[in-house]
């Protein structure tokens, strides 16, 4: 049984004329790392918010189709209930800080206090989450005294302390420097290795190519493709959908050097190097 | 021709830990990227150029003007700075008024300011949105509005802080196009930027900052060929450069085109 | 750390008194002088407040604030001494100005009354961490939502000051003149305050969503990361203050 089932999802924001999501369907198995790509306004963020119930419960608006996570239909549930199953990290690390806590340690505990986790368990979970995100050494700092990358890792730690089943990250690295982005991506990969289902929206396609099991390509609120990275990035019409393939793929495409025994191009540095060395 | 002269520039916020130490360089008409980790002193450096901060030691001259003696508002004619976060400047009710704001501050009459605003918006691909309320725009559009509002002031020197943030493929192309256009108008374009692929494609010269010092200053190609320098500054070379190196090429490639033709010709492996 | 709180970290008995007791003390410092408006009570109360500040080792921090309030109140004493309607007993004259006993006493009473309250208030803000106060109020039934708002004021305001600085730089960079006469500054006001407000508004929406997914509106009992701090003699002090208020009520009824 699939962990996430999206079936014919349609959505229109209140007051909008066009659909933000248009008949989107796909399924995700437990433990998969999914990259969501597409131009701005292609529906990526809206899709993310539909997992945790912000769409439709926070925004309202017109909604059709189904999103089912762990057997629970989002539309018939509440944000409160969904946030126990789905953890979400937003684009701007600054706005995710509760603003009411004085230290990183307390900040991670914030959500656990809200949902009434016992003290002893809370401490255990906070420490675990800080360790996983490599944030222990900042535990006594003010959350506002962190760099963007550290803040974003704090946001992820705060979310995983809540022990969700599915983790959704909406452009988590768009405001970070390369080192910060790399740190966040390694953290994301660690989560995936620990068995979490991870969905990440990202413009840095080299990263998606490197880490994702599958890529969902959206354009104009519609699903264009949902496949392994090399297949999606080998599409000839990628630029028409507002996306540039990773540099490695573009080089191989220009020379028409494909992966061995297949019709797709390599998408990572190592794969491209191997293919190009053998390519005539 | 030297447009900006920086001599022995040092600065600290608390008079104890220097944020910038003894920077000396000359900036000419070549487009210049400023790279380095967060906290390396890049933003502080451009704020000093703009006169928003005053140096502890050293001198900055923009043409013949000493930055120390000029007010920020008067420097606005010569140096334009686009801040990283557009939300920290946008306040008007329409995109056009927002873009006209700077030009009007410089004392231009309404008509000229309007013409300039229209041209600037066209150049960032937002001509069709001039009557929109900027608050209804996406972050990437807002970012381009803030770029247009500085372009409309028509300064000789334009400095960007992370222009490609939140931009998708189309947005990046638009900004690339704008930067080339500004260069053709003989303006000095500088940028603080983390996106090395973008640096490789758009900027002739690169300054590497590390811990408040100017670690390297040279042609972009030369900078990206120096693995040791990049490593010390915690930077990764552009993807295309990495691939070229990994394939055993001795030369440093900056664009997909270069690498492809290098591969076609057998190159220098 | 960046904070607008006046809290001063010291090791004193006063720091170990329960925050709600300090709140009740403020209450008492307002109520008792109203019930028993005698000069002795006022003076005693004011002195008691000063002694508590001394014990709390925050007297030095409090001094400038007390001084400031006193300076304002000094004008009250002077004006009342000169012009109070019941003035009849002349005390002294400075040039043409004649000061009367009734007015001076009346001014002094007001001064002591305010000093009482200011002293009690300073004890609270100087010796109590804001988050401890809010925490203890939430534990006593204050809505956690309201507690959040109180706490975040102390955290977010300093952040807004930082972003105000960036906004100022951004607008100056676009040629906005912010230094100069009143006209210049009024003209600069909107471009500076506009982004602050708009920014805050967009942040509110994002923050609301982020809070929502962190169980902010979860039902059921909230738990706390920290055990409640141990405070000294909470009940006795509490009953003590109530007793003083009670005695004042009785005194009033009998008198």
PDB file of C-alpha atoms in Angstrom, chain C residues 93-191:
ATOM      1  CA  UNK C  93       8.699  82.343  49.443  1.00  0.00           C
ATOM      2  CA  UNK C  94      11.183  82.460  46.626  1.00  0.00           C
ATOM      3  CA  UNK C  95      11.041  85.920  45.107  1.00  0.00           C
ATOM      4  CA  UNK C  96       7.435  86.488  44.095  1.00  0.00           C
ATOM      5  CA  UNK C  97       6.528  82.755  44.405  1.00  0.00           C
ATOM      6  CA  UNK C  98       4.785  81.771  47.643  1.00  0.00           C
ATOM      7  CA  UNK C  99       4.649  78.125  48.663  1.00  0.00           C
ATOM      8  CA  UNK C 100       1.876  76.846  50.924  1.00  0.00           C
ATOM      9  CA  UNK C 101       1.807  73.861  53.242  1.00  0.00           C
ATOM     10  CA  UNK C 102      -1.439  72.303  51.990  1.00  0.00           C
ATOM     11  CA  UNK C 103      -0.346  72.265  48.378  1.00  0.00           C
ATOM     12  CA  UNK C 104       3.123  70.991  49.162  1.00  0.00           C
ATOM     13  CA  UNK C 105       1.705  68.135  51.243  1.00  0.00           C
ATOM     14  CA  UNK C 106      -0.810  67.285  48.570  1.00  0.00           C
ATOM     15  CA  UNK C 107       1.960  67.199  45.940  1.00  0.00           C
ATOM     16  CA  UNK C 108       4.086  65.063  48.194  1.00  0.00           C
ATOM     17  CA  UNK C 109       1.218  62.604  48.704  1.00  0.00           C
ATOM     18  CA  UNK C 110       0.779  62.192  44.974  1.00  0.00           C
ATOM     19  CA  UNK C 111       4.522  61.760  44.601  1.00  0.00           C
ATOM     20  CA  UNK C 112       4.709  59.062  47.245  1.00  0.00           C
ATOM     21  CA  UNK C 113       1.725  57.277  45.772  1.00  0.00           C
ATOM     22  CA  UNK C 114       3.324  57.126  42.361  1.00  0.00           C
ATOM     23  CA  UNK C 115       6.650  56.145  43.880  1.00  0.00           C
ATOM     24  CA  UNK C 116       4.974  53.242  45.627  1.00  0.00           C
ATOM     25  CA  UNK C 117       3.619  51.908  42.375  1.00  0.00           C
ATOM     26  CA  UNK C 118       6.785  52.601  40.389  1.00  0.00           C
ATOM     27  CA  UNK C 119       8.860  50.845  43.043  1.00  0.00           C
ATOM     28  CA  UNK C 120       6.650  47.768  42.999  1.00  0.00           C
ATOM     29  CA  UNK C 121       6.683  47.738  39.225  1.00  0.00           C
ATOM     30  CA  UNK C 122      10.461  48.003  39.088  1.00  0.00           C
ATOM     31  CA  UNK C 123      10.807  45.104  41.492  1.00  0.00           C
ATOM     32  CA  UNK C 124       8.810  43.006  39.067  1.00  0.00           C
ATOM     33  CA  UNK C 125      10.556  43.995  35.841  1.00  0.00           C
ATOM     34  CA  UNK C 126      14.093  44.148  37.198  1.00  0.00           C
ATOM     35  CA  UNK C 127      14.100  40.870  39.098  1.00  0.00           C
ATOM     36  CA  UNK C 128      11.862  38.686  36.928  1.00  0.00           C
ATOM     37  CA  UNK C 129      12.687  37.195  33.560  1.00  0.00           C
ATOM     38  CA  UNK C 130       9.742  38.050  31.283  1.00  0.00           C
ATOM     39  CA  UNK C 131       9.479  34.464  30.092  1.00  0.00           C
ATOM     40  CA  UNK C 132       9.341  33.215  33.694  1.00  0.00           C
ATOM     41  CA  UNK C 133       6.509  35.587  34.417  1.00  0.00           C
ATOM     42  CA  UNK C 134       4.552  34.534  31.333  1.00  0.00           C
ATOM     43  CA  UNK C 135       5.302  30.898  32.046  1.00  0.00           C
ATOM     44  CA  UNK C 136       3.982  31.123  35.575  1.00  0.00           C
ATOM     45  CA  UNK C 137       0.870  32.949  34.381  1.00  0.00           C
ATOM     46  CA  UNK C 138       0.202  30.284  31.736  1.00  0.00           C
ATOM     47  CA  UNK C 139       0.610  27.569  34.338  1.00  0.00           C
ATOM     48  CA  UNK C 140      -1.993  29.428  36.397  1.00  0.00           C
ATOM     49  CA  UNK C 141      -4.511  29.379  33.595  1.00  0.00           C
ATOM     50  CA  UNK C 142      -3.593  32.273  31.289  1.00  0.00           C
ATOM     51  CA  UNK C 143      -4.338  31.251  27.706  1.00  0.00           C
ATOM     52  CA  UNK C 144      -1.161  29.835  26.084  1.00  0.00           C
ATOM     53  CA  UNK C 145      -2.057  31.863  22.984  1.00  0.00           C
ATOM     54  CA  UNK C 146      -1.936  35.069  24.981  1.00  0.00           C
ATOM     55  CA  UNK C 147       1.225  33.902  26.695  1.00  0.00           C
ATOM     56  CA  UNK C 148       2.792  33.376  23.273  1.00  0.00           C
ATOM     57  CA  UNK C 149       1.948  36.916  22.217  1.00  0.00           C
ATOM     58  CA  UNK C 150       3.471  38.354  25.404  1.00  0.00           C
ATOM     59  CA  UNK C 151       6.625  36.316  25.025  1.00  0.00           C
ATOM     60  CA  UNK C 152       7.067  37.088  21.351  1.00  0.00           C
ATOM     61  CA  UNK C 153       6.831  40.826  21.955  1.00  0.00           C
ATOM     62  CA  UNK C 154      10.080  40.592  23.876  1.00  0.00           C
ATOM     63  CA  UNK C 155      11.754  38.612  21.076  1.00  0.00           C
ATOM     64  CA  UNK C 156      10.359  40.087  17.908  1.00  0.00           C
ATOM     65  CA  UNK C 157      10.537  43.796  18.713  1.00  0.00           C
ATOM     66  CA  UNK C 158      14.346  43.816  18.829  1.00  0.00           C
ATOM     67  CA  UNK C 159      14.316  41.968  15.500  1.00  0.00           C
ATOM     68  CA  UNK C 160      12.073  44.640  14.032  1.00  0.00           C
ATOM     69  CA  UNK C 161      14.575  47.254  15.136  1.00  0.00           C
ATOM     70  CA  UNK C 162      17.284  45.405  13.219  1.00  0.00           C
ATOM     71  CA  UNK C 163      15.187  45.182  10.071  1.00  0.00           C
ATOM     72  CA  UNK C 164      14.290  48.877  10.465  1.00  0.00           C
ATOM     73  CA  UNK C 165      17.983  49.627  10.077  1.00  0.00           C
ATOM     74  CA  UNK C 166      18.227  47.637   6.836  1.00  0.00           C
ATOM     75  CA  UNK C 167      15.107  49.340   5.503  1.00  0.00           C
ATOM     76  CA  UNK C 168      16.614  52.710   6.246  1.00  0.00           C
ATOM     77  CA  UNK C 169      19.772  51.747   4.357  1.00  0.00           C
ATOM     78  CA  UNK C 170      17.772  50.467   1.400  1.00  0.00           C
ATOM     79  CA  UNK C 171      15.787  53.697   1.087  1.00  0.00           C
ATOM     80  CA  UNK C 172      18.796  55.939   1.602  1.00  0.00           C
ATOM     81  CA  UNK C 173      20.443  53.984  -1.179  1.00  0.00           C
ATOM     82  CA  UNK C 174      17.624  55.084  -3.427  1.00  0.00           C
ATOM     83  CA  UNK C 175      18.415  58.692  -2.680  1.00  0.00           C
ATOM     84  CA  UNK C 176      15.987  59.208   0.188  1.00  0.00           C
ATOM     85  CA  UNK C 177      17.212  62.012   2.432  1.00  0.00           C
ATOM     86  CA  UNK C 178      16.678  60.974   6.052  1.00  0.00           C
ATOM     87  CA  UNK C 179      18.807  63.547   7.815  1.00  0.00           C
ATOM     88  CA  UNK C 180      17.867  67.173   8.153  1.00  0.00           C
ATOM     89  CA  UNK C 181      14.991  69.302   9.364  1.00  0.00           C
ATOM     90  CA  UNK C 182      11.527  68.254  10.420  1.00  0.00           C
ATOM     91  CA  UNK C 183      10.118  68.476   6.892  1.00  0.00           C
ATOM     92  CA  UNK C 184      12.757  66.134   5.513  1.00  0.00           C
ATOM     93  CA  UNK C 185      12.107  63.632   8.264  1.00  0.00           C
ATOM     94  CA  UNK C 186       8.352  63.682   7.866  1.00  0.00           C
ATOM     95  CA  UNK C 187       8.818  63.119   4.146  1.00  0.00           C
ATOM     96  CA  UNK C 188      11.066  60.135   4.905  1.00  0.00           C
ATOM     97  CA  UNK C 189       8.619  58.590   7.323  1.00  0.00           C
ATOM     98  CA  UNK C 190       6.380  56.657   4.943  1.00  0.00           C
ATOM     99  CA  UNK C 191       9.129  55.018   2.865  1.00  0.00           C
TER     100      UNK C 191
END
